XYZ file of N, CA and C in Angstrom:
414
model
N 97.568 125.515 81.670
C 97.367 124.706 82.852
C 96.970 125.633 84.002
N 95.867 125.314 84.663
C 95.363 126.127 85.762
C 96.237 126.024 87.005
N 96.015 126.928 87.937
C 96.827 126.984 89.152
C 96.722 125.691 89.967
N 95.514 125.173 90.103
C 95.362 123.934 90.878
C 95.960 122.740 90.148
N 95.868 122.732 88.834
C 96.491 121.653 88.064
C 97.999 121.680 88.260
N 98.582 122.867 88.210
C 100.026 122.999 88.438
C 100.386 122.554 89.850
N 99.541 122.889 90.812
C 99.794 122.475 92.199
C 99.731 120.955 92.329
N 98.784 120.334 91.647
C 98.682 118.867 91.682
C 99.921 118.233 91.060
N 100.358 118.785 89.929
C 101.548 118.254 89.274
C 102.753 118.389 90.192
N 102.887 119.516 90.828
C 104.014 119.734 91.744
C 103.938 118.759 92.917
N 102.745 118.502 93.434
C 102.578 117.527 94.512
C 102.983 116.128 94.027
N 102.568 115.766 92.826
C 102.943 114.466 92.260
C 104.460 114.381 92.104
N 105.084 115.474 91.656
C 106.545 115.497 91.515
C 107.220 115.236 92.860
N 106.726 115.874 93.903
C 107.325 115.722 95.237
C 107.130 114.295 95.753
N 105.917 113.765 95.643
C 105.664 112.399 96.107
C 106.496 111.385 95.320
N 106.576 111.584 94.005
C 107.351 110.684 93.146
C 108.836 110.762 93.498
N 109.362 111.987 93.585
C 110.785 112.151 93.878
C 111.149 111.545 95.233
N 110.338 111.782 96.226
C 110.618 111.242 97.560
C 110.682 109.718 97.516
N 109.748 109.126 96.799
C 109.745 107.663 96.697
C 110.970 107.156 95.947
N 111.299 107.796 94.840
C 112.432 107.354 94.037
C 113.756 107.502 94.784
N 113.868 108.555 95.570
C 115.099 108.805 96.316
C 115.077 108.155 97.696
N 113.948 107.522 98.042
C 113.750 106.862 99.325
C 114.023 107.825 100.484
N 113.363 108.993 100.395
C 113.479 109.987 101.461
C 112.085 110.353 101.958
N 112.037 110.967 103.101
C 110.782 111.372 103.717
C 110.116 112.466 102.876
N 108.896 112.219 102.381
C 108.227 113.234 101.563
C 107.956 114.538 102.316
N 107.719 114.444 103.616
C 107.475 115.667 104.394
C 108.735 116.529 104.446
N 109.882 115.892 104.585
C 111.147 116.637 104.591
C 111.417 117.233 103.217
N 111.177 116.454 102.167
C 111.373 116.977 100.810
C 110.456 118.167 100.569
N 109.212 118.068 100.988
C 108.276 119.183 100.846
C 108.805 120.412 101.580
N 109.239 120.232 102.805
C 109.771 121.362 103.584
C 110.989 121.975 102.882
N 111.845 121.120 102.336
C 113.015 121.625 101.603
C 112.595 122.421 100.369
N 111.587 121.921 99.653
C 111.131 122.601 98.434
C 110.444 123.925 98.766
N 109.747 123.980 99.887
C 109.106 125.227 100.301
C 110.178 126.248 100.686
N 111.186 125.782 101.430
C 112.257 126.679 101.882
C 113.122 127.151 100.718
N 113.444 126.219 99.818
C 114.287 126.526 98.658
C 113.681 125.838 97.450
N 112.816 126.534 96.714
C 112.162 125.899 95.564
C 113.182 125.361 94.554
N 112.899 124.177 94.036
C 113.750 123.541 93.032
C 113.720 124.350 91.739
N 112.599 124.973 91.475
C 112.443 125.842 90.305
C 112.367 127.276 90.814
N 112.239 128.205 89.906
C 112.133 129.605 90.302
C 110.779 129.908 90.945
N 109.786 129.115 90.630
C 108.443 129.349 91.179
C 108.345 128.772 92.588
N 107.745 129.515 93.512
C 107.556 128.960 94.856
C 106.540 127.813 94.823
N 106.603 126.969 95.827
C 105.671 125.850 95.930
C 104.298 126.418 96.275
N 103.288 126.123 95.448
C 101.939 126.629 95.731
C 101.389 126.080 97.049
N 100.583 126.876 97.711
C 99.979 126.447 98.976
C 99.139 125.185 98.787
N 98.469 125.058 97.640
C 97.658 123.861 97.428
C 98.541 122.619 97.308
N 99.748 122.749 96.787
C 100.685 121.623 96.758
C 100.996 121.168 98.174
N 101.263 122.124 99.047
C 101.542 121.805 100.454
C 100.344 121.088 101.062
N 99.151 121.604 100.807
C 97.931 120.997 101.346
C 97.762 119.563 100.841
N 98.019 119.347 99.564
C 97.886 118.003 98.993
C 98.885 117.044 99.642
N 100.161 117.403 99.613
C 101.188 116.488 100.125
C 100.949 116.200 101.605
N 100.682 117.228 102.384
C 100.415 117.007 103.806
C 99.160 116.165 104.012
N 98.133 116.400 103.199
C 96.902 115.622 103.297
C 97.108 114.164 102.939
N 97.847 113.920 101.856
C 98.142 112.541 101.453
C 98.934 111.837 102.548
N 99.950 112.500 103.072
C 100.778 111.869 104.100
C 99.984 111.589 105.375
N 99.086 112.492 105.734
C 98.281 112.308 106.942
C 97.322 111.133 106.814
N 96.890 110.825 105.614
C 95.897 109.754 105.383
C 96.461 108.614 104.541
N 97.771 108.502 104.460
C 98.395 107.550 103.541
C 97.930 106.111 103.754
N 97.811 105.676 104.993
C 97.387 104.301 105.240
C 95.991 104.040 104.680
N 95.063 104.951 104.936
C 93.696 104.781 104.427
C 93.656 104.879 102.911
N 94.426 105.798 102.350
C 94.475 105.964 100.889
C 95.028 104.698 100.249
N 96.153 104.209 100.742
C 96.756 103.011 100.162
C 95.869 101.786 100.342
N 95.180 101.707 101.466
C 94.256 100.584 101.671
C 93.143 100.612 100.624
N 92.593 101.781 100.350
C 91.546 101.906 99.333
C 92.094 101.543 97.959
N 93.276 102.011 97.645
C 93.873 101.702 96.337
C 94.125 100.205 96.196
N 94.658 99.583 97.223
C 94.912 98.135 97.182
C 93.605 97.355 97.064
N 92.586 97.786 97.795
C 91.309 97.075 97.813
C 90.621 97.105 96.456
N 90.650 98.245 95.778
C 89.860 98.407 94.559
C 90.659 98.320 93.267
N 91.945 98.060 93.344
C 92.743 97.923 92.121
C 92.904 96.453 91.771
N 91.845 95.860 91.358
C 91.770 94.431 91.058
C 93.022 93.920 90.344
N 93.754 93.047 91.048
C 94.904 92.405 90.441
C 96.181 93.232 90.441
N 96.145 94.422 90.992
C 97.331 95.278 91.005
C 97.683 95.652 92.444
N 98.891 95.350 92.862
C 99.361 95.838 94.147
C 99.913 97.244 93.939
N 100.054 97.985 95.007
C 100.640 99.325 94.904
C 102.033 99.264 94.292
N 102.828 98.314 94.695
C 104.209 98.198 94.200
C 104.258 97.866 92.711
N 103.231 97.227 92.197
C 103.208 96.857 90.775
C 102.834 98.041 89.886
N 102.166 99.021 90.455
C 101.753 100.201 89.685
C 102.963 101.060 89.354
N 102.951 101.711 88.193
C 104.016 102.680 87.923
C 104.027 103.746 89.021
N 105.216 104.171 89.412
C 105.360 105.124 90.518
C 104.615 106.429 90.266
N 104.602 106.894 89.031
C 103.869 108.132 88.718
C 102.378 107.912 88.946
N 101.871 106.777 88.487
C 100.452 106.470 88.696
C 100.129 106.405 90.180
N 101.001 105.794 90.943
C 100.795 105.670 92.386
C 100.675 107.064 93.020
N 101.550 107.976 92.649
C 101.491 109.338 93.186
C 100.189 110.023 92.779
N 99.811 109.905 91.520
C 98.579 110.545 91.034
C 97.341 109.921 91.674
N 97.353 108.617 91.851
C 96.218 107.948 92.490
C 96.087 108.346 93.952
N 97.198 108.522 94.616
C 97.141 108.970 96.016
C 96.558 110.377 96.100
N 96.976 111.243 95.201
C 96.442 112.608 95.182
C 94.951 112.581 94.857
N 94.577 111.844 93.817
C 93.173 111.756 93.432
C 92.299 111.173 94.524
N 92.800 110.150 95.202
C 92.040 109.537 96.289
C 91.893 110.501 97.454
N 92.961 111.218 97.779
C 92.863 112.217 98.852
C 91.825 113.277 98.501
N 91.851 113.760 97.256
C 90.873 114.776 96.864
C 89.448 114.219 96.901
N 89.278 112.989 96.456
C 87.940 112.381 96.472
C 87.402 112.200 97.883
N 88.231 111.679 98.755
C 87.743 111.283 100.075
C 87.875 112.355 101.154
N 88.873 113.211 101.034
C 89.183 114.077 102.169
C 89.224 115.571 101.856
N 88.956 115.961 100.626
C 88.960 117.384 100.293
C 87.604 117.747 99.694
N 86.736 118.279 100.516
C 85.389 118.622 100.074
C 85.353 119.820 99.131
N 86.462 120.548 99.006
C 86.518 121.707 98.114
C 86.608 121.321 96.642
N 86.958 120.063 96.374
C 87.142 119.606 94.995
C 86.000 118.661 94.641
N 85.209 118.994 93.609
C 84.165 118.067 93.166
C 84.779 116.731 92.728
N 84.082 115.657 92.992
C 84.598 114.325 92.671
C 85.005 114.202 91.205
N 84.178 114.695 90.299
C 84.488 114.587 88.874
C 85.776 115.325 88.532
N 86.005 116.448 89.172
C 87.231 117.223 88.926
C 88.451 116.447 89.420
N 88.344 115.854 90.605
C 89.460 115.074 91.149
C 89.852 113.950 90.196
N 88.868 113.250 89.668
C 89.135 112.150 88.738
C 89.704 112.691 87.434
N 89.058 113.691 86.852
C 89.513 114.245 85.574
C 90.932 114.784 85.646
N 91.256 115.477 86.724
C 92.604 116.036 86.875
C 93.651 114.932 86.950
N 93.378 113.888 87.709
C 94.322 112.776 87.815
C 94.507 112.082 86.470
N 93.419 111.912 85.737
C 93.485 111.267 84.420
C 94.302 112.128 83.447
N 94.056 113.429 83.449
C 94.804 114.331 82.547
C 96.292 114.322 82.877
N 96.628 114.362 84.147
C 98.043 114.315 84.521
C 98.662 112.971 84.140
N 97.926 111.892 84.307
C 98.431 110.576 83.909
C 98.699 110.532 82.401
N 97.828 111.173 81.630
C 98.006 111.201 80.171
C 99.293 111.916 79.792
N 99.644 112.931 80.541
C 100.839 113.697 80.214
C 102.117 113.197 80.856
N 101.996 112.412 81.915
C 103.186 112.047 82.687
C 103.525 110.563 82.692
N 102.571 109.707 82.323
C 102.802 108.278 82.521
C 102.623 107.497 81.227
N 102.289 106.233 81.345
C 102.204 105.337 80.198
C 100.915 105.553 79.408
N 100.841 104.973 78.244
C 99.634 105.080 77.413
C 98.417 104.451 78.083
N 98.643 103.427 78.890
C 97.552 102.735 79.576
C 97.125 103.431 80.870
N 97.953 104.320 81.360
C 97.713 104.928 82.667
C 96.418 105.719 82.779
N 96.050 106.546 81.799
C 94.801 107.300 81.967
C 93.585 106.407 82.200
N 93.480 105.322 81.461
C 92.336 104.417 81.636
C 92.393 103.732 83.003
N 93.593 103.323 83.418
C 93.757 102.680 84.712
C 93.403 103.637 85.846
N 93.925 104.847 85.792
C 93.650 105.851 86.821
C 92.163 106.178 86.853
N 91.562 106.349 85.687
C 90.138 106.648 85.605
C 89.305 105.519 86.219
N 89.624 104.282 85.874
C 88.862 103.154 86.387
C 88.979 102.995 87.892
N 90.196 103.111 88.404
C 90.404 102.919 89.836
C 89.799 104.068 90.647
N 90.015 105.303 90.220
C 89.403 106.422 90.947
C 87.880 106.403 90.810
N 87.378 105.926 89.682
C 85.932 105.776 89.523
C 85.357 104.790 90.523
N 86.072 103.670 90.755
C 85.620 102.697 91.752
C 85.636 103.314 93.149
N 86.698 104.039 93.442
C 86.798 104.671 94.763
C 85.705 105.709 94.941
N 85.427 106.468 93.878
C 84.352 107.458 93.932
C 83.016 106.776 94.222
N 82.760 105.647 93.546
C 81.519 104.908 93.766
C 81.417 104.363 95.197
N 82.563 104.011 95.775
C 82.593 103.414 97.114
C 82.776 104.467 98.222
N 82.830 105.729 97.851
C 83.112 106.805 98.794
C 82.231 106.758 100.041
N 80.919 106.592 99.913
C 80.089 106.576 101.126
C 80.524 105.489 102.134
N 80.835 104.319 101.652
C 81.236 103.244 102.568
C 82.669 103.454 103.074
N 83.518 104.083 102.284
C 84.891 104.322 102.711
C 84.961 105.390 103.812
N 83.994 106.289 103.821
C 83.982 107.357 104.811
C 83.092 107.048 106.009
N 82.391 105.908 105.938
C 81.478 105.545 107.046
C 82.228 105.122 108.278
């Protein structure tokens, strides 16, 4: 697993844990940076992802709700929701990551972390967002 893939997974872990524990993700991130839960320090890209997602959460969630035909955010598995938020942030707000990479990384993480149906769902929804990117950023 590459460094950025590990950073994405760590970001998904933080977003998921914060939601499950009903705590502020920014505080959890700060706690993990100060005292890593594992022996490995929190990668800088994880910090960038979590802070980026939180800064644009309303726009990200609006895009996910708009293009996830028949699925509300609350109906999605929590892991998928975290991965979709990361993927959407990378697609729309991180020019350093090619769109195809953002989608592929989210799909691969969904395959390893979520349900059997999740990779196809994540791929389809991020694909729609990728297609709508010009209008979403206008």
